[in-house]
PDB file of C-alpha atoms in Angstrom:
ATOM      1  CA  MET A 908      -4.289  -5.784 -48.691  1.00  0.00           C
ATOM      2  CA  GLN A 909      -3.087  -2.326 -47.876  1.00  0.00           C
ATOM      3  CA  GLN A 910      -6.792  -1.039 -48.015  1.00  0.00           C
ATOM      4  CA  THR A 911      -8.458  -3.861 -46.131  1.00  0.00           C
ATOM      5  CA  THR A 912      -5.963  -4.160 -43.340  1.00  0.00           C
ATOM      6  CA  THR A 913      -7.239  -0.001 -43.053  1.00  0.00           C
ATOM      7  CA  ARG A 914     -11.149  -0.785 -43.254  1.00  0.00           C
ATOM      8  CA  LYS A 915     -10.015  -3.734 -40.882  1.00  0.00           C
ATOM      9  CA  ALA A 916      -8.639  -0.566 -38.520  1.00  0.00           C
ATOM     10  CA  ARG A 917     -11.060   1.573 -38.649  1.00  0.00           C
ATOM     11  CA  LEU A 918     -13.700  -1.335 -37.752  1.00  0.00           C
ATOM     12  CA  ILE A 919     -11.224  -1.761 -34.311  1.00  0.00           C
ATOM     13  CA  ILE A 920     -11.257   2.452 -34.195  1.00  0.00           C
ATOM     14  CA  ILE A 921     -15.380   2.556 -34.251  1.00  0.00           C
ATOM     15  CA  LEU A 922     -15.602  -0.763 -32.602  1.00  0.00           C
ATOM     16  CA  LEU A 923     -13.266   1.028 -29.408  1.00  0.00           C
ATOM     17  CA  CYS A 924     -14.900   4.513 -29.498  1.00  0.00           C
ATOM     18  CA  ILE A 925     -18.399   2.873 -28.796  1.00  0.00           C
ATOM     19  CA  MET A 926     -16.700   0.623 -26.073  1.00  0.00           C
ATOM     20  CA  ALA A 927     -15.495   4.081 -24.564  1.00  0.00           C
ATOM     21  CA  LEU A 928     -19.405   5.830 -24.798  1.00  0.00           C
ATOM     22  CA  ILE A 929     -20.335   3.094 -22.903  1.00  0.00           C
ATOM     23  CA  SER A 930     -18.061   3.257 -20.239  1.00  0.00           C
ATOM     24  CA  ILE A 931     -18.227   6.962 -19.947  1.00  0.00           C
ATOM     25  CA  ALA A 932     -21.750   6.930 -20.201  1.00  0.00           C
ATOM     26  CA  SER A 933     -22.036   4.354 -17.607  1.00  0.00           C
ATOM     27  CA  LEU A 934     -19.516   6.006 -15.413  1.00  0.00           C
ATOM     28  CA  CYS A 935     -22.249   8.975 -15.561  1.00  0.00           C
ATOM     29  CA  LEU A 936     -24.961   6.905 -14.688  1.00  0.00           C
ATOM     30  CA  LEU A 937     -22.880   5.300 -11.586  1.00  0.00           C
ATOM     31  CA  PHE A 938     -21.786   8.637 -10.233  1.00  0.00           C
ATOM     32  CA  ARG A 939     -25.225  10.196 -10.596  1.00  0.00           C
ATOM     33  CA  PRO A 940     -25.897  11.723  -7.150  1.00  0.00           C
ATOM     34  CA  SER A 941     -28.489   9.923  -5.477  1.00  0.00           C
ATOM     35  CA  GLU A 942     -31.589  11.205  -4.990  1.00  0.00           C
ATOM     36  CA  SER A 943     -33.075  10.199  -2.355  1.00  0.00           C
ATOM     37  CA  ALA A 944     -31.644  10.173   1.687  1.00  0.00           C
ATOM     38  CA  LYS A 945     -32.480   6.375   2.732  1.00  0.00           C
ATOM     39  CA  GLY A 946     -29.683   4.719   5.140  1.00  0.00           C
ATOM     40  CA  LEU A 947     -26.547   3.741   4.305  1.00  0.00           C
ATOM     41  CA  THR A 948     -25.802  -0.057   4.912  1.00  0.00           C
ATOM     42  CA  ALA A 949     -22.228  -0.783   4.959  1.00  0.00           C
ATOM     43  CA  HIS A 950     -21.280  -4.894   4.241  1.00  0.00           C
ATOM     44  CA  ILE A 951     -18.237  -6.084   4.500  1.00  0.00           C
ATOM     45  CA  TYR A 952     -17.253  -8.912   2.378  1.00  0.00           C
ATOM     46  CA  GLN A 953     -14.260 -11.517   2.792  1.00  0.00           C
ATOM     47  CA  ASP A 954     -13.416 -14.057   0.857  1.00  0.00           C
ATOM     48  CA  GLY A 955     -17.010 -13.691  -0.706  1.00  0.00           C
ATOM     49  CA  ASP A 956     -18.897 -14.155   3.127  1.00  0.00           C
ATOM     50  CA  LEU A 957     -20.640 -11.384   4.220  1.00  0.00           C
ATOM     51  CA  ILE A 958     -19.057 -11.094   7.962  1.00  0.00           C
ATOM     52  CA  GLU A 959     -20.278  -7.465   8.927  1.00  0.00           C
ATOM     53  CA  SER A 960     -23.097  -5.335   8.127  1.00  0.00           C
ATOM     54  CA  ILE A 961     -23.140  -1.739   9.682  1.00  0.00           C
ATOM     55  CA  PRO A 962     -26.065   0.497   9.134  1.00  0.00           C
ATOM     56  CA  LEU A 963     -23.735   3.984   8.661  1.00  0.00           C
ATOM     57  CA  ASN A 964     -26.807   6.781   9.964  1.00  0.00           C
ATOM     58  CA  GLN A 965     -27.038   4.488  13.237  1.00  0.00           C
ATOM     59  CA  VAL A 966     -23.567   5.543  13.917  1.00  0.00           C
ATOM     60  CA  LYS A 967     -22.998   8.041  16.713  1.00  0.00           C
ATOM     61  CA  THR A 968     -19.541   8.017  17.126  1.00  0.00           C
ATOM     62  CA  SER A 969     -16.370   6.929  14.869  1.00  0.00           C
ATOM     63  CA  TYR A 970     -14.854   4.332  15.827  1.00  0.00           C
ATOM     64  CA  THR A 971     -12.810   1.529  14.327  1.00  0.00           C
ATOM     65  CA  LEU A 972     -12.749  -2.301  13.722  1.00  0.00           C
ATOM     66  CA  THR A 973      -9.827  -4.557  12.290  1.00  0.00           C
ATOM     67  CA  VAL A 974     -10.632  -7.389  10.206  1.00  0.00           C
ATOM     68  CA  THR A 975      -8.619 -10.350  10.009  1.00  0.00           C
ATOM     69  CA  SER A 976      -7.826 -12.410   6.700  1.00  0.00           C
ATOM     70  CA  LYS A 977      -7.004 -16.128   6.600  1.00  0.00           C
ATOM     71  CA  ASP A 978      -3.465 -16.062   5.852  1.00  0.00           C
ATOM     72  CA  GLY A 979      -2.729 -12.946   8.786  1.00  0.00           C
ATOM     73  CA  GLY A 980      -3.027  -9.904   6.944  1.00  0.00           C
ATOM     74  CA  SER A 981      -5.381  -6.924   8.813  1.00  0.00           C
ATOM     75  CA  ASN A 982      -7.055  -4.046   7.482  1.00  0.00           C
ATOM     76  CA  VAL A 983      -8.585  -1.595  10.472  1.00  0.00           C
ATOM     77  CA  ILE A 984     -11.813  -0.414   9.194  1.00  0.00           C
ATOM     78  CA  GLU A 985     -12.624   3.251  10.296  1.00  0.00           C
ATOM     79  CA  VAL A 986     -17.148   3.586  10.726  1.00  0.00           C
ATOM     80  CA  ARG A 987     -18.018   6.839  10.609  1.00  0.00           C
ATOM     81  CA  HIS A 988     -21.656   8.564  11.184  1.00  0.00           C
ATOM     82  CA  GLY A 989     -22.457   7.984   6.924  1.00  0.00           C
ATOM     83  CA  ALA A 990     -18.938   7.090   5.870  1.00  0.00           C
ATOM     84  CA  ILE A 991     -16.649   4.298   6.501  1.00  0.00           C
ATOM     85  CA  GLY A 992     -13.427   3.711   5.233  1.00  0.00           C
ATOM     86  CA  ILE A 993     -10.091   1.253   5.567  1.00  0.00           C
ATOM     87  CA  VAL A 994      -7.477   3.611   7.369  1.00  0.00           C
ATOM     88  CA  SER A 995      -4.250   1.057   7.755  1.00  0.00           C
ATOM     89  CA  ALA A 996      -3.722  -2.344   6.676  1.00  0.00           C
ATOM     90  CA  ASP A 997      -0.873  -4.339   5.937  1.00  0.00           C
ATOM     91  CA  CYS A 998      -1.278  -5.537   2.625  1.00  0.00           C
ATOM     92  CA  PRO A 999       1.584  -5.013   0.323  1.00  0.00           C
ATOM     93  CA  ASP A1000       0.571  -1.842  -2.064  1.00  0.00           C
ATOM     94  CA  GLY A1001      -1.871  -0.411   0.986  1.00  0.00           C
ATOM     95  CA  LEU A1002      -4.588   0.428  -2.462  1.00  0.00           C
ATOM     96  CA  CYS A1003      -7.489   0.527   0.257  1.00  0.00           C
ATOM     97  CA  VAL A1004      -6.528   3.074   2.582  1.00  0.00           C
ATOM     98  CA  HIS A1005      -6.025   5.075  -0.486  1.00  0.00           C
ATOM     99  CA  GLN A1006      -8.813   4.766  -1.345  1.00  0.00           C
ATOM    100  CA  GLY A1007     -10.179   6.555   1.820  1.00  0.00           C
ATOM    101  CA  PHE A1008     -13.584   6.916   3.048  1.00  0.00           C
ATOM    102  CA  ILE A1009     -17.089   6.053   0.953  1.00  0.00           C
ATOM    103  CA  LYS A1010     -20.043   7.465   1.109  1.00  0.00           C
ATOM    104  CA  ASN A1011     -22.557   6.276  -1.430  1.00  0.00           C
ATOM    105  CA  THR A1012     -23.228   3.096  -3.593  1.00  0.00           C
ATOM    106  CA  ALA A1013     -21.133   4.384  -6.625  1.00  0.00           C
ATOM    107  CA  LEU A1014     -17.931   1.746  -6.145  1.00  0.00           C
ATOM    108  CA  PRO A1015     -16.727  -0.446  -3.543  1.00  0.00           C
ATOM    109  CA  ILE A1016     -13.844  -0.309  -1.160  1.00  0.00           C
ATOM    110  CA  THR A1017     -11.649  -3.226  -2.109  1.00  0.00           C
ATOM    111  CA  CYS A1018      -8.150  -4.821  -0.747  1.00  0.00           C
ATOM    112  CA  LEU A1019      -7.336  -7.557  -2.984  1.00  0.00           C
ATOM    113  CA  PRO A1020      -4.411  -8.891  -1.514  1.00  0.00           C
ATOM    114  CA  HIS A1021      -7.093  -9.938   1.413  1.00  0.00           C
ATOM    115  CA  ARG A1022      -9.252  -9.647  -0.650  1.00  0.00           C
ATOM    116  CA  LEU A1023     -11.618  -7.755   1.580  1.00  0.00           C
ATOM    117  CA  VAL A1024     -14.240  -6.068  -0.049  1.00  0.00           C
ATOM    118  CA  ILE A1025     -16.825  -3.005   1.657  1.00  0.00           C
ATOM    119  CA  GLN A1026     -19.963  -2.319  -0.160  1.00  0.00           C
ATOM    120  CA  LEU A1027     -22.513   0.208   0.488  1.00  0.00           C
ATOM    121  CA  GLN A1028     -26.143  -0.502   0.113  1.00  0.00           C
ATOM    122  CA  LYS A1029     -29.295   1.641   0.134  1.00  0.00           C
ATOM    123  CA  GLU A1030     -31.809   0.687   2.904  1.00  0.00           C
ATOM    124  CA  GLY A1031     -34.665  -1.471   0.773  1.00  0.00           C
ATOM    125  CA  ASP A1032     -32.166  -1.944  -1.883  1.00  0.00           C
ATOM    126  CA  THR A1033     -31.134  -5.287  -2.689  1.00  0.00           C
ATOM    127  CA  TRP A1034     -27.541  -6.344  -4.353  1.00  0.00           C
ATOM    128  CA  ASP A1035     -28.015  -9.908  -5.409  1.00  0.00           C
TER     129      ASP A1035
ATOM    130  CA  MET B 172      16.419 -21.661 -31.002  1.00  0.00           C
ATOM    131  CA  GLY B 173      19.713 -19.994 -32.088  1.00  0.00           C
ATOM    132  CA  LEU B 174      21.975 -18.207 -30.266  1.00  0.00           C
ATOM    133  CA  LYS B 175      21.780 -14.721 -30.984  1.00  0.00           C
ATOM    134  CA  LYS B 176      17.375 -15.354 -30.945  1.00  0.00           C
ATOM    135  CA  LEU B 177      18.207 -16.254 -27.620  1.00  0.00           C
ATOM    136  CA  THR B 178      20.165 -13.770 -26.343  1.00  0.00           C
ATOM    137  CA  ILE B 179      17.981 -11.345 -27.500  1.00  0.00           C
ATOM    138  CA  LEU B 180      15.042 -12.810 -26.266  1.00  0.00           C
ATOM    139  CA  ALA B 181      16.604 -12.752 -22.648  1.00  0.00           C
ATOM    140  CA  LEU B 182      17.651  -9.302 -23.220  1.00  0.00           C
ATOM    141  CA  TYR B 183      14.199  -8.080 -23.822  1.00  0.00           C
ATOM    142  CA  THR B 184      13.420 -10.208 -20.483  1.00  0.00           C
ATOM    143  CA  THR B 185      15.896  -7.909 -18.752  1.00  0.00           C
ATOM    144  CA  LEU B 186      14.363  -4.561 -20.371  1.00  0.00           C
ATOM    145  CA  SER B 187      10.719  -5.840 -19.400  1.00  0.00           C
ATOM    146  CA  LEU B 188      11.458  -6.831 -15.670  1.00  0.00           C
ATOM    147  CA  ILE B 189      13.375  -3.275 -15.327  1.00  0.00           C
ATOM    148  CA  ILE B 190      10.198  -1.941 -16.848  1.00  0.00           C
ATOM    149  CA  PHE B 191       8.019  -3.333 -14.527  1.00  0.00           C
ATOM    150  CA  ALA B 192      10.641  -2.565 -11.291  1.00  0.00           C
ATOM    151  CA  VAL B 193      10.553   1.404 -12.285  1.00  0.00           C
ATOM    152  CA  GLU B 194       6.473   1.044 -12.682  1.00  0.00           C
ATOM    153  CA  SER B 195       6.006  -0.588  -9.237  1.00  0.00           C
ATOM    154  CA  ALA B 196       8.131   2.206  -7.945  1.00  0.00           C
ATOM    155  CA  ILE B 197       5.480   4.632  -8.901  1.00  0.00           C
ATOM    156  CA  PRO B 198       2.920   5.292  -6.352  1.00  0.00           C
ATOM    157  CA  PRO B 199      -0.379   4.389  -7.974  1.00  0.00           C
ATOM    158  CA  LEU B 200      -2.551   7.359  -9.239  1.00  0.00           C
ATOM    159  CA  LEU B 201      -5.781   6.695  -8.966  1.00  0.00           C
ATOM    160  CA  PRO B 202      -7.600   4.953  -5.935  1.00  0.00           C
ATOM    161  CA  ILE B 203      -8.906   1.644  -7.752  1.00  0.00           C
ATOM    162  CA  PRO B 204      -6.875  -1.337  -7.900  1.00  0.00           C
ATOM    163  CA  GLY B 205      -5.715  -2.520 -10.923  1.00  0.00           C
ATOM    164  CA  ILE B 206      -5.051   0.918 -12.710  1.00  0.00           C
ATOM    165  CA  LYS B 207      -1.999   1.247 -13.845  1.00  0.00           C
ATOM    166  CA  PRO B 208       0.693   2.246 -16.810  1.00  0.00           C
ATOM    167  CA  GLY B 209       1.482  -0.963 -18.112  1.00  0.00           C
ATOM    168  CA  LEU B 210       4.628   0.328 -19.720  1.00  0.00           C
ATOM    169  CA  ALA B 211       6.549  -3.415 -20.021  1.00  0.00           C
ATOM    170  CA  ASN B 212       3.662  -4.223 -22.483  1.00  0.00           C
ATOM    171  CA  ILE B 213       5.861  -1.459 -24.659  1.00  0.00           C
ATOM    172  CA  ILE B 214       8.415  -5.170 -25.078  1.00  0.00           C
ATOM    173  CA  THR B 215       5.747  -7.640 -25.519  1.00  0.00           C
ATOM    174  CA  LEU B 216       3.893  -5.261 -28.471  1.00  0.00           C
ATOM    175  CA  ILE B 217       7.669  -5.122 -29.679  1.00  0.00           C
ATOM    176  CA  LEU B 218       8.169  -8.451 -29.956  1.00  0.00           C
ATOM    177  CA  LEU B 219       4.970  -9.695 -31.105  1.00  0.00           C
ATOM    178  CA  ARG B 220       5.931  -7.126 -34.074  1.00  0.00           C
ATOM    179  CA  ASN B 221       8.940  -8.801 -34.685  1.00  0.00           C
ATOM    180  CA  ALA B 222       9.188 -12.195 -33.342  1.00  0.00           C
ATOM    181  CA  SER B 223       6.278 -15.259 -33.077  1.00  0.00           C
ATOM    182  CA  VAL B 224       3.379 -14.983 -30.651  1.00  0.00           C
ATOM    183  CA  LYS B 225       5.418 -18.048 -29.137  1.00  0.00           C
ATOM    184  CA  ASP B 226       8.767 -16.198 -28.360  1.00  0.00           C
ATOM    185  CA  THR B 227       6.325 -13.264 -27.248  1.00  0.00           C
ATOM    186  CA  GLY B 228       4.922 -15.823 -24.974  1.00  0.00           C
ATOM    187  CA  LEU B 229       7.899 -16.942 -23.502  1.00  0.00           C
ATOM    188  CA  VAL B 230       9.684 -13.472 -22.748  1.00  0.00           C
ATOM    189  CA  LEU B 231       6.196 -12.180 -21.664  1.00  0.00           C
ATOM    190  CA  CYS B 232       5.913 -15.834 -18.941  1.00  0.00           C
ATOM    191  CA  ALA B 233       9.491 -15.435 -17.928  1.00  0.00           C
ATOM    192  CA  ARG B 234       8.818 -11.799 -16.689  1.00  0.00           C
ATOM    193  CA  ILE B 235       5.955 -12.354 -14.655  1.00  0.00           C
ATOM    194  CA  LEU B 236       7.644 -15.240 -13.257  1.00  0.00           C
ATOM    195  CA  LEU B 237      10.761 -13.117 -12.664  1.00  0.00           C
ATOM    196  CA  SER B 238       8.739 -10.121 -11.167  1.00  0.00           C
ATOM    197  CA  SER B 239       7.085 -12.088  -9.282  1.00  0.00           C
ATOM    198  CA  LEU B 240       9.733 -14.146  -7.463  1.00  0.00           C
ATOM    199  CA  LEU B 241      11.679 -10.892  -7.257  1.00  0.00           C
ATOM    200  CA  PHE B 242       8.438  -7.910  -6.156  1.00  0.00           C
ATOM    201  CA  GLY B 243       5.447  -9.786  -5.574  1.00  0.00           C
ATOM    202  CA  GLN B 244       3.144 -12.341  -3.639  1.00  0.00           C
ATOM    203  CA  ALA B 245       1.518 -15.599  -4.954  1.00  0.00           C
ATOM    204  CA  ILE B 246      -1.524 -14.168  -5.638  1.00  0.00           C
ATOM    205  CA  SER B 247      -0.446 -11.331  -7.628  1.00  0.00           C
ATOM    206  CA  LEU B 248       1.118 -14.095  -9.431  1.00  0.00           C
ATOM    207  CA  LEU B 249      -2.309 -14.973 -10.345  1.00  0.00           C
ATOM    208  CA  TYR B 250      -4.003 -11.497 -11.748  1.00  0.00           C
ATOM    209  CA  SER B 251      -0.659 -10.981 -13.613  1.00  0.00           C
ATOM    210  CA  LEU B 252      -1.115 -14.258 -15.334  1.00  0.00           C
ATOM    211  CA  ALA B 253      -4.321 -14.027 -16.363  1.00  0.00           C
ATOM    212  CA  GLY B 254      -4.510 -10.571 -17.278  1.00  0.00           C
ATOM    213  CA  ALA B 255      -1.321 -10.987 -19.634  1.00  0.00           C
ATOM    214  CA  PHE B 256      -2.483 -14.165 -21.334  1.00  0.00           C
ATOM    215  CA  LEU B 257      -6.247 -12.826 -22.090  1.00  0.00           C
ATOM    216  CA  SER B 258      -4.547  -9.721 -23.288  1.00  0.00           C
ATOM    217  CA  LEU B 259      -1.686 -11.487 -25.150  1.00  0.00           C
ATOM    218  CA  ALA B 260      -4.304 -13.819 -26.962  1.00  0.00           C
ATOM    219  CA  ALA B 261      -6.200 -10.635 -27.951  1.00  0.00           C
ATOM    220  CA  MET B 262      -3.264  -8.384 -28.773  1.00  0.00           C
ATOM    221  CA  ALA B 263      -1.791 -11.638 -30.905  1.00  0.00           C
ATOM    222  CA  LEU B 264      -5.630 -11.885 -32.669  1.00  0.00           C
ATOM    223  CA  ILE B 265      -5.666  -8.404 -33.381  1.00  0.00           C
ATOM    224  CA  ASN B 266      -1.941  -7.797 -34.707  1.00  0.00           C
ATOM    225  CA  ARG B 267      -3.070 -10.518 -37.075  1.00  0.00           C
ATOM    226  CA  LEU B 268      -5.913  -8.929 -38.386  1.00  0.00           C
ATOM    227  CA  LEU B 269      -4.147  -5.547 -39.049  1.00  0.00           C
ATOM    228  CA  GLN B 270      -0.742  -6.876 -40.214  1.00  0.00           C
ATOM    229  CA  ASN B 271       1.883  -5.714 -38.019  1.00  0.00           C
ATOM    230  CA  ARG B 272       0.380  -2.310 -38.893  1.00  0.00           C
ATOM    231  CA  TYR B 273      -1.331   0.532 -36.107  1.00  0.00           C
ATOM    232  CA  ILE B 274       0.113  -1.009 -33.386  1.00  0.00           C
ATOM    233  CA  PHE B 275      -1.547   1.651 -31.246  1.00  0.00           C
ATOM    234  CA  LEU B 276      -5.015  -0.216 -31.802  1.00  0.00           C
ATOM    235  CA  THR B 277      -3.529  -3.771 -30.997  1.00  0.00           C
ATOM    236  CA  SER B 278      -1.835  -2.498 -27.925  1.00  0.00           C
ATOM    237  CA  VAL B 279      -5.169  -0.477 -26.841  1.00  0.00           C
ATOM    238  CA  THR B 280      -7.174  -3.523 -27.437  1.00  0.00           C
ATOM    239  CA  GLY B 281      -4.308  -5.810 -25.331  1.00  0.00           C
ATOM    240  CA  GLY B 282      -4.978  -2.544 -22.260  1.00  0.00           C
ATOM    241  CA  ILE B 283      -8.622  -3.239 -21.985  1.00  0.00           C
ATOM    242  CA  THR B 284      -8.674  -7.076 -22.362  1.00  0.00           C
ATOM    243  CA  HIS B 285      -5.042  -6.818 -19.856  1.00  0.00           C
ATOM    244  CA  ASN B 286      -8.057  -5.317 -17.064  1.00  0.00           C
ATOM    245  CA  LEU B 287     -11.030  -7.379 -18.174  1.00  0.00           C
ATOM    246  CA  GLY B 288      -9.082 -10.534 -17.219  1.00  0.00           C
ATOM    247  CA  GLN B 289      -7.642  -9.147 -13.874  1.00  0.00           C
ATOM    248  CA  LEU B 290     -11.360  -7.751 -13.122  1.00  0.00           C
ATOM    249  CA  LEU B 291     -12.880 -11.348 -13.631  1.00  0.00           C
ATOM    250  CA  VAL B 292     -10.329 -12.865 -11.202  1.00  0.00           C
ATOM    251  CA  ALA B 293     -10.735  -9.633  -8.466  1.00  0.00           C
ATOM    252  CA  TYR B 294     -14.738 -11.114  -8.919  1.00  0.00           C
ATOM    253  CA  LEU B 295     -13.849 -14.863  -8.868  1.00  0.00           C
ATOM    254  CA  ILE B 296     -11.430 -14.660  -5.808  1.00  0.00           C
ATOM    255  CA  THR B 297     -13.649 -12.142  -3.937  1.00  0.00           C
ATOM    256  CA  LYS B 298     -17.105 -13.507  -5.018  1.00  0.00           C
ATOM    257  CA  VAL B 299     -18.718  -9.849  -4.369  1.00  0.00           C
ATOM    258  CA  SER B 300     -20.388  -8.363  -7.626  1.00  0.00           C
ATOM    259  CA  GLY B 301     -19.796  -4.811  -6.748  1.00  0.00           C
ATOM    260  CA  VAL B 302     -15.932  -5.277  -7.486  1.00  0.00           C
ATOM    261  CA  LEU B 303     -17.592  -5.314 -11.554  1.00  0.00           C
ATOM    262  CA  LEU B 304     -18.123  -2.160 -11.189  1.00  0.00           C
ATOM    263  CA  TYR B 305     -14.823  -0.862 -11.598  1.00  0.00           C
ATOM    264  CA  LEU B 306     -15.499  -2.254 -15.503  1.00  0.00           C
ATOM    265  CA  PRO B 307     -15.916   1.288 -16.709  1.00  0.00           C
ATOM    266  CA  PHE B 308     -13.053   2.580 -14.901  1.00  0.00           C
ATOM    267  CA  LEU B 309     -11.108  -0.511 -15.943  1.00  0.00           C
ATOM    268  CA  ILE B 310     -11.584  -0.481 -19.526  1.00  0.00           C
ATOM    269  CA  LEU B 311     -11.025   3.396 -20.166  1.00  0.00           C
ATOM    270  CA  ALA B 312      -7.879   3.580 -18.037  1.00  0.00           C
ATOM    271  CA  GLY B 313      -6.507   0.360 -20.242  1.00  0.00           C
ATOM    272  CA  MET B 314      -7.306   2.428 -23.142  1.00  0.00           C
ATOM    273  CA  VAL B 315      -5.399   5.325 -22.001  1.00  0.00           C
ATOM    274  CA  ALA B 316      -2.288   3.053 -21.043  1.00  0.00           C
ATOM    275  CA  GLY B 317      -2.644   1.007 -23.964  1.00  0.00           C
ATOM    276  CA  LEU B 318      -2.752   4.275 -26.207  1.00  0.00           C
ATOM    277  CA  PHE B 319       0.608   5.214 -24.623  1.00  0.00           C
ATOM    278  CA  THR B 320       2.587   2.108 -24.490  1.00  0.00           C
ATOM    279  CA  GLY B 321       1.521   1.721 -28.020  1.00  0.00           C
ATOM    280  CA  LEU B 322       2.743   4.867 -29.295  1.00  0.00           C
ATOM    281  CA  CYS B 323       6.185   4.133 -27.360  1.00  0.00           C
ATOM    282  CA  ALA B 324       6.090   0.632 -29.046  1.00  0.00           C
ATOM    283  CA  HIS B 325       5.174   2.809 -32.544  1.00  0.00           C
ATOM    284  CA  PHE B 326       8.127   4.985 -32.340  1.00  0.00           C
ATOM    285  CA  ALA B 327      11.085   1.893 -30.901  1.00  0.00           C
ATOM    286  CA  GLN B 328      10.289   0.412 -34.039  1.00  0.00           C
ATOM    287  CA  LYS B 329      12.362   1.930 -36.327  1.00  0.00           C
ATOM    288  CA  TYR B 330      15.612   2.287 -33.884  1.00  0.00           C
ATOM    289  CA  LEU B 331      15.045  -1.702 -33.199  1.00  0.00           C
ATOM    290  CA  MET B 332      14.726  -2.641 -37.044  1.00  0.00           C
ATOM    291  CA  LYS B 333      18.617  -3.296 -37.318  1.00  0.00           C
ATOM    292  CA  LEU B 334      18.946  -5.442 -33.525  1.00  0.00           C
ATOM    293  CA  HIS B 335      15.954  -7.537 -35.196  1.00  0.00           C
ATOM    294  CA  HIS B 336      17.485  -7.979 -38.810  1.00  0.00           C
ATOM    295  CA  GLY B 337      17.052 -11.972 -39.054  1.00  0.00           C
ATOM    296  CA  PHE B 338      17.478 -12.650 -35.703  1.00  0.00           C
ATOM    297  CA  LEU B 339      14.220 -12.965 -34.935  1.00  0.00           C
TER     298      LEU B 339
END
């Protein structure tokens, strides 16, 4: 009895290690520096709908825009040359502001309380 | 349900609520939604090991409902419930397989599945496939958090044996 549990535990440890390795590998892939300096386009989604697309290399001077969600929450987005980020929001956790500015396609900015996602895409690439 | 058992379960519910409240006062460590230590899971683990899955589910349910009433909002209730019950199901299964031993393996599994459940809900709500890119982060974070809470539950066990004896 004891032995079979130990064997099961060993199996679970191995499975978990494999999972950790896969995660680390995919993180490395995700953060590989992008080789091409193609233009980036920021896509802003709210409730799953694309509400705005901004080609970031065409932005000369920074500006802000405010996105209001259906239930009245708002996020102030700052658009810069080659970067985008949320500078202030009235969501309870403020995690979207904490995520700062993004400059590459690695990770999107998300504000879950307002169901807002900002994602960068290289020109020519298609997501879905 | 006997009076003593009810009292102990209520005590655990209160404890997990306190842990949850203290934890939500800690500023986020990483700028990724959903990454947190999940310290209230220590209580879930202790109960899973000492009480039945049903009682653990009851305490978990009470904690989530109360915490979202006290500190949260409707939307976070959905995330919490999805994460909590997916991880409870996974942890109950693993704990049964391991016969109450290696509680930290149970909790690592729980950490991962908790984050998987939350990510799934986040995907269903935002419908942007990009949020799935958080997956490797969330798996690793779930592992670290799960290991920590598991070890806490492991070391708490011997001090709690007396309290549970005959009541749960």
